Short mmCIF file of C-alpha atoms in Angstrom, two decimals:
data_model
loop_
_atom_site.label_atom_id
_atom_site.label_comp_id
_atom_site.label_asym_id
_atom_site.label_seq_id
_atom_site.Cartn_x
_atom_site.Cartn_y
_atom_site.Cartn_z
CA MET Q 220 101.70 109.05 -59.03
CA SER Q 221 104.66 108.24 -57.21
CA TYR Q 222 106.82 104.20 -57.92
CA THR Q 223 109.34 101.95 -57.28
CA SER Q 224 112.33 100.62 -59.95
CA SER Q 225 110.42 97.75 -59.45
CA GLU Q 226 107.08 98.55 -60.19
CA MET Q 227 108.01 100.06 -63.73
CA MET Q 228 110.09 97.19 -64.77
CA THR Q 229 106.78 95.12 -63.79
CA VAL Q 230 104.62 97.40 -65.36
CA THR Q 231 106.98 98.34 -68.30
CA ALA Q 232 107.24 94.11 -68.29
CA ALA Q 233 102.98 93.83 -68.91
CA ARG Q 234 103.08 95.97 -71.12
CA ALA Q 235 104.97 94.09 -73.76
CA LEU Q 236 101.90 91.34 -73.72
CA GLU Q 237 99.55 91.95 -76.32
CA ASN Q 238 95.89 90.66 -75.83
CA GLY Q 239 95.25 87.51 -77.83
CA MET Q 240 98.58 86.61 -76.99
CA THR Q 241 99.64 82.95 -75.87
CA CYS Q 242 102.27 83.19 -72.98
CA PHE Q 243 104.00 80.48 -71.03
CA VAL Q 244 104.80 82.10 -68.15
CA GLY Q 245 107.28 81.35 -65.64
CA ILE Q 246 107.16 81.95 -61.27
CA GLY Q 247 108.03 84.89 -59.91
CA LEU Q 248 108.75 88.71 -61.50
CA PRO Q 249 107.66 87.24 -64.95
CA SER Q 250 103.81 85.83 -63.41
CA GLU Q 251 103.74 89.25 -61.55
CA ALA Q 252 104.06 90.77 -65.49
CA ALA Q 253 101.67 88.42 -67.39
CA ASN Q 254 98.96 88.75 -64.17
CA LEU Q 255 99.23 92.45 -64.32
CA ALA Q 256 98.75 92.12 -68.16
CA ARG Q 257 95.60 90.30 -68.16
CA LEU Q 258 94.20 92.64 -65.93
CA THR Q 259 95.14 95.30 -67.43
CA HIS Q 260 95.59 95.99 -71.24
CA ALA Q 261 95.47 92.15 -72.33
CA PRO Q 262 92.26 90.63 -70.56
CA GLU Q 263 92.55 87.75 -72.97
CA VAL Q 264 95.92 86.85 -72.98
CA VAL Q 265 96.32 82.84 -72.61
CA LEU Q 266 98.30 82.16 -69.69
CA ILE Q 267 100.19 79.12 -69.38
CA TYR Q 268 101.87 77.48 -66.44
CA GLU Q 269 104.90 74.22 -66.73
CA SER Q 270 102.22 72.69 -64.23
CA GLY Q 271 99.34 72.21 -67.53
CA THR Q 272 97.37 74.87 -66.28
CA LEU Q 273 95.95 76.30 -69.44
CA GLN Q 274 93.77 79.72 -69.55
CA THR Q 275 95.10 80.13 -65.74
CA LYS Q 276 93.68 83.34 -64.14
CA PRO Q 277 94.60 83.25 -60.71
CA ASP Q 278 93.66 85.66 -58.17
CA ILE Q 279 96.53 85.93 -56.28
CA LEU Q 280 99.87 85.63 -57.67
CA PRO Q 281 101.63 81.78 -57.18
CA LEU Q 282 103.64 80.59 -55.30
CA SER Q 283 104.86 78.04 -56.79
CA ILE Q 284 103.86 75.89 -60.73
CA GLY Q 285 101.99 73.50 -58.11
CA ASP Q 286 100.20 76.31 -56.31
CA GLY Q 287 96.26 75.74 -56.29
CA GLU Q 288 95.24 79.01 -57.71
CA LEU Q 289 96.35 78.83 -60.91
CA CYS Q 290 94.67 74.62 -61.16
CA GLU Q 291 91.02 76.20 -59.76
CA SER Q 292 91.18 79.08 -61.93
CA ALA Q 293 92.25 78.26 -65.40
CA LEU Q 294 90.44 76.27 -68.01
CA THR Q 295 91.63 73.09 -67.77
CA THR Q 296 94.52 71.28 -66.62
CA VAL Q 297 96.17 68.78 -68.78
CA ALA Q 298 99.44 66.33 -68.23
CA VAL Q 299 103.10 68.06 -67.77
CA PRO Q 300 104.59 65.52 -70.87
CA GLU Q 301 100.76 67.17 -73.28
CA MET Q 302 101.79 70.49 -72.33
CA PHE Q 303 105.37 70.41 -73.33
CA ARG Q 304 105.03 67.83 -76.06
CA TYR Q 305 101.25 69.04 -77.35
CA TRP Q 306 101.17 72.72 -77.16
CA LEU Q 307 105.05 73.87 -76.62
CA GLN Q 308 106.51 71.92 -79.13
CA GLY Q 309 103.45 71.73 -81.27
CA GLY Q 310 103.95 75.46 -81.84
CA LYS Q 311 100.88 77.10 -79.99
CA VAL Q 312 102.94 79.32 -77.64
CA ASN Q 313 103.67 82.66 -78.42
CA VAL Q 314 105.83 83.99 -75.53
CA GLY Q 315 107.92 81.85 -72.85
CA PHE Q 316 107.76 84.93 -70.11
CA LEU Q 317 111.29 83.91 -68.01
CA GLY Q 318 113.40 85.33 -64.89
CA THR Q 319 116.79 84.03 -64.40
CA ALA Q 320 119.73 84.78 -61.72
CA GLN Q 321 122.38 85.08 -64.32
CA ILE Q 322 121.97 86.79 -67.78
CA ASP Q 323 125.01 87.23 -70.71
CA ARG Q 324 125.31 89.72 -73.27
CA PHE Q 325 123.98 87.26 -75.89
CA ALA Q 326 120.49 86.43 -73.36
CA ASN Q 327 122.13 83.57 -72.40
CA LEU Q 328 120.10 82.28 -68.74
CA ASN Q 329 122.26 80.64 -65.35
CA THR Q 330 119.83 79.33 -63.34
CA THR Q 331 121.74 76.23 -61.98
CA LEU Q 332 124.96 77.45 -60.28
CA ILE Q 333 127.24 79.93 -59.28
CA GLY Q 334 131.69 79.35 -60.09
CA ASP Q 335 133.03 76.47 -61.41
CA TYR Q 336 131.16 73.40 -62.17
CA LYS Q 337 133.14 70.70 -60.07
CA ALA Q 338 133.07 73.54 -57.15
CA PRO Q 339 130.43 75.66 -57.13
CA LYS Q 340 130.19 78.89 -55.06
CA VAL Q 341 126.13 78.50 -55.11
CA ARG Q 342 124.30 76.33 -56.34
CA LEU Q 343 120.44 77.56 -58.16
CA PRO Q 344 117.14 75.29 -58.47
CA GLY Q 345 117.68 74.61 -61.91
CA GLY Q 346 116.05 74.88 -65.53
CA GLY Q 347 113.39 73.82 -65.30
CA GLY Q 348 111.24 73.98 -68.16
CA ALA Q 349 112.81 77.15 -69.21
CA PRO Q 350 114.97 75.35 -71.73
CA GLU Q 351 112.61 73.71 -73.77
CA ILE Q 352 110.70 77.27 -73.26
CA ALA Q 353 113.13 79.06 -75.12
CA THR Q 354 113.65 76.54 -77.26
CA ASN Q 355 110.38 76.20 -78.76
CA ALA Q 356 107.92 79.28 -77.72
CA GLY Q 357 107.08 81.60 -80.83
CA GLU Q 358 109.89 84.16 -78.83
CA VAL Q 359 111.49 84.92 -75.64
CA PHE Q 360 110.79 88.20 -72.68
CA ILE Q 361 113.26 87.61 -69.69
CA THR Q 362 112.69 90.07 -66.72
CA LEU Q 363 114.98 90.80 -64.21
CA LYS Q 364 116.50 93.18 -62.16
CA HIS Q 365 120.20 94.85 -63.35
CA SER Q 366 123.15 94.48 -61.51
CA LYS Q 367 126.22 93.03 -61.71
CA ARG Q 368 125.77 90.06 -60.51
CA ALA Q 369 122.81 89.41 -62.75
CA PHE Q 370 124.62 90.79 -65.99
CA VAL Q 371 127.77 88.79 -66.70
CA LYS Q 372 130.07 88.95 -69.93
CA ASP Q 373 129.96 85.51 -69.81
CA VAL Q 374 127.19 83.08 -67.77
CA ASP Q 375 128.86 80.55 -65.31
CA PHE Q 376 126.78 78.12 -67.03
CA VAL Q 377 124.62 77.88 -69.84
CA THR Q 378 121.45 76.10 -68.62
CA THR Q 379 119.10 78.14 -71.26
CA LEU Q 380 119.80 79.02 -74.77
CA GLY Q 381 120.19 82.80 -75.92
CA PHE Q 382 122.24 83.13 -78.66
CA GLY Q 383 125.07 80.72 -77.66
CA ARG Q 384 128.65 81.46 -76.04
CA ASP Q 385 129.02 83.25 -79.46
CA GLY Q 386 125.54 84.57 -80.95
CA LYS Q 387 125.26 82.37 -83.63
CA GLY Q 388 123.51 79.20 -81.13
CA ARG Q 389 120.31 79.58 -83.07
CA ASP Q 390 121.43 79.95 -86.51
CA ASN Q 391 120.55 77.51 -89.20
CA VAL Q 392 118.61 75.39 -86.92
CA PRO Q 393 115.40 74.29 -87.73
CA ASN Q 394 112.37 74.06 -86.01
CA ILE Q 395 113.36 77.35 -83.58
CA GLY Q 396 111.81 80.06 -81.84
CA LYS Q 397 112.97 83.04 -82.34
CA GLY Q 398 114.75 83.16 -78.58
CA PRO Q 399 114.97 86.30 -76.49
CA THR Q 400 113.22 89.19 -77.81
CA ARG Q 401 113.55 91.73 -74.75
CA VAL Q 402 114.75 92.02 -71.89
CA ILE Q 403 113.22 93.94 -69.06
CA THR Q 404 115.32 95.09 -66.34
CA ASP Q 405 114.62 97.90 -63.36
CA LEU Q 406 116.24 100.38 -65.66
CA CYS Q 407 116.34 99.54 -68.69
CA VAL Q 408 114.95 97.79 -71.68
CA MET Q 409 117.89 96.11 -73.98
CA LYS Q 410 116.88 94.23 -77.17
CA PRO Q 411 119.66 91.88 -79.59
CA ASP Q 412 121.50 93.61 -82.04
CA PRO Q 413 119.79 92.50 -85.54
CA ASP Q 414 124.00 91.48 -86.23
CA THR Q 415 125.49 90.36 -83.59
CA LYS Q 416 123.11 89.09 -81.25
CA GLU Q 417 125.30 91.13 -78.54
CA LEU Q 418 122.15 92.65 -75.97
CA VAL Q 419 121.67 97.08 -76.33
CA VAL Q 420 119.95 99.01 -74.56
CA VAL Q 421 116.94 100.10 -76.87
CA SER Q 422 115.40 102.14 -73.99
CA LEU Q 423 116.10 103.89 -70.05
CA HIS Q 424 112.83 104.02 -67.82
CA SER Q 425 112.07 107.80 -66.69
CA GLY Q 426 115.21 109.04 -64.09
CA VAL Q 427 117.92 106.48 -65.09
CA THR Q 428 121.02 107.69 -66.54
CA ARG Q 429 122.47 105.88 -69.66
CA GLU Q 430 125.95 105.52 -66.15
CA GLN Q 431 123.58 103.66 -64.00
CA VAL Q 432 123.20 101.40 -66.82
CA ILE Q 433 127.20 100.77 -67.59
CA ASP Q 434 128.10 100.58 -63.93
CA ALA Q 435 124.95 98.01 -63.22
CA THR Q 436 126.34 95.76 -66.26
CA GLY Q 437 129.54 93.35 -66.60
CA TRP Q 438 130.02 94.36 -70.24
CA ASP Q 439 131.08 97.42 -72.06
CA ILE Q 440 126.96 97.48 -72.87
CA ARG Q 441 126.22 99.59 -75.93
CA PHE Q 442 123.22 101.62 -76.89
CA VAL Q 443 120.74 102.36 -79.45
CA GLU Q 444 121.57 105.67 -81.26
CA GLN Q 445 117.84 106.38 -81.22
CA LEU Q 446 117.16 106.18 -77.13
CA GLU Q 447 113.83 105.84 -76.06
CA SER Q 448 112.48 106.94 -72.77
CA THR Q 449 110.20 104.05 -71.31
CA PRO Q 450 106.63 105.10 -70.36
CA GLU Q 451 105.98 105.95 -67.44
CA PRO Q 452 103.16 103.97 -65.18
CA ASN Q 453 99.73 105.03 -65.04
CA ALA Q 454 97.44 104.88 -61.79
CA ASN Q 455 95.27 102.44 -63.48
CA GLU Q 456 98.34 100.09 -63.57
CA LEU Q 457 99.90 101.63 -60.32
CA ASP Q 458 96.24 101.32 -58.65
CA ILE Q 459 96.12 97.21 -59.79
CA LEU Q 460 99.92 96.17 -59.72
CA ARG Q 461 99.53 97.34 -55.62
CA GLU Q 462 96.18 95.67 -55.05
CA LEU Q 463 97.29 92.18 -56.48
CA LYS Q 464 100.58 92.65 -54.76
CA ALA Q 465 98.50 92.75 -51.66
CA ARG Q 466 96.06 90.41 -52.20
CA THR Q 467 98.57 87.78 -52.34
CA GLU Q 468 100.44 88.98 -49.28
CA ARG Q 469 97.23 88.67 -47.16
CA ALA Q 470 96.42 85.17 -49.16
CA HIS Q 471 99.75 83.92 -48.41
CA ALA Q 472 99.86 84.94 -44.55
CA GLY Q 473 96.49 83.30 -44.12
CA GLU Q 474 93.72 86.09 -43.43
#
């Protein structure tokens, strides 16, 4: 079947989740991927949203963490302080699934502003729960579209810690998760180098060249020696993803 680069990204991100995982889900692309995983190969994945909804199974993709669909389809809903203090900080979340506006070579995320802090060009929504998720979840998956605007050498502001400005931000820090373990884009999959923690490309999506990734990245991106080809989406994954998005559009249009 034919598919778009966005569908390739979502399916690849969904496949990163395993059945039985507990996943703290961000709104947008992470939510799309996490719910696709739940509807395909990982029916027992436990999805948690920042508003306090546990084991939620939305029929449509939520507009925000406050979308009633999340609470209505959840096993239960707890207070936000309990969500963060007991569930997240208590080490009960395997994976945090996040999106971002900017990411740098050490997987630091910026959702605060673009430009100078005192006179920013653009103000962004802020971190929300992402800084705590990235710190306390067992590991972090990040998904976003690949461009030089998003993939910069150094983020303008570190909203959410990846591995710090020098790649050593998590060294010798107790009670902290692994941090970002993979970044999924519409061109490739990246993982942090085991030694330097700088992001390197481990897999190219079908039809994507090294040159495309280089041109879309704001630093001198490296590739692993044994570069893999990302498996393509199958018909079942595409059918379920497309129906999920169509169902969501109909619901948000009031149909």
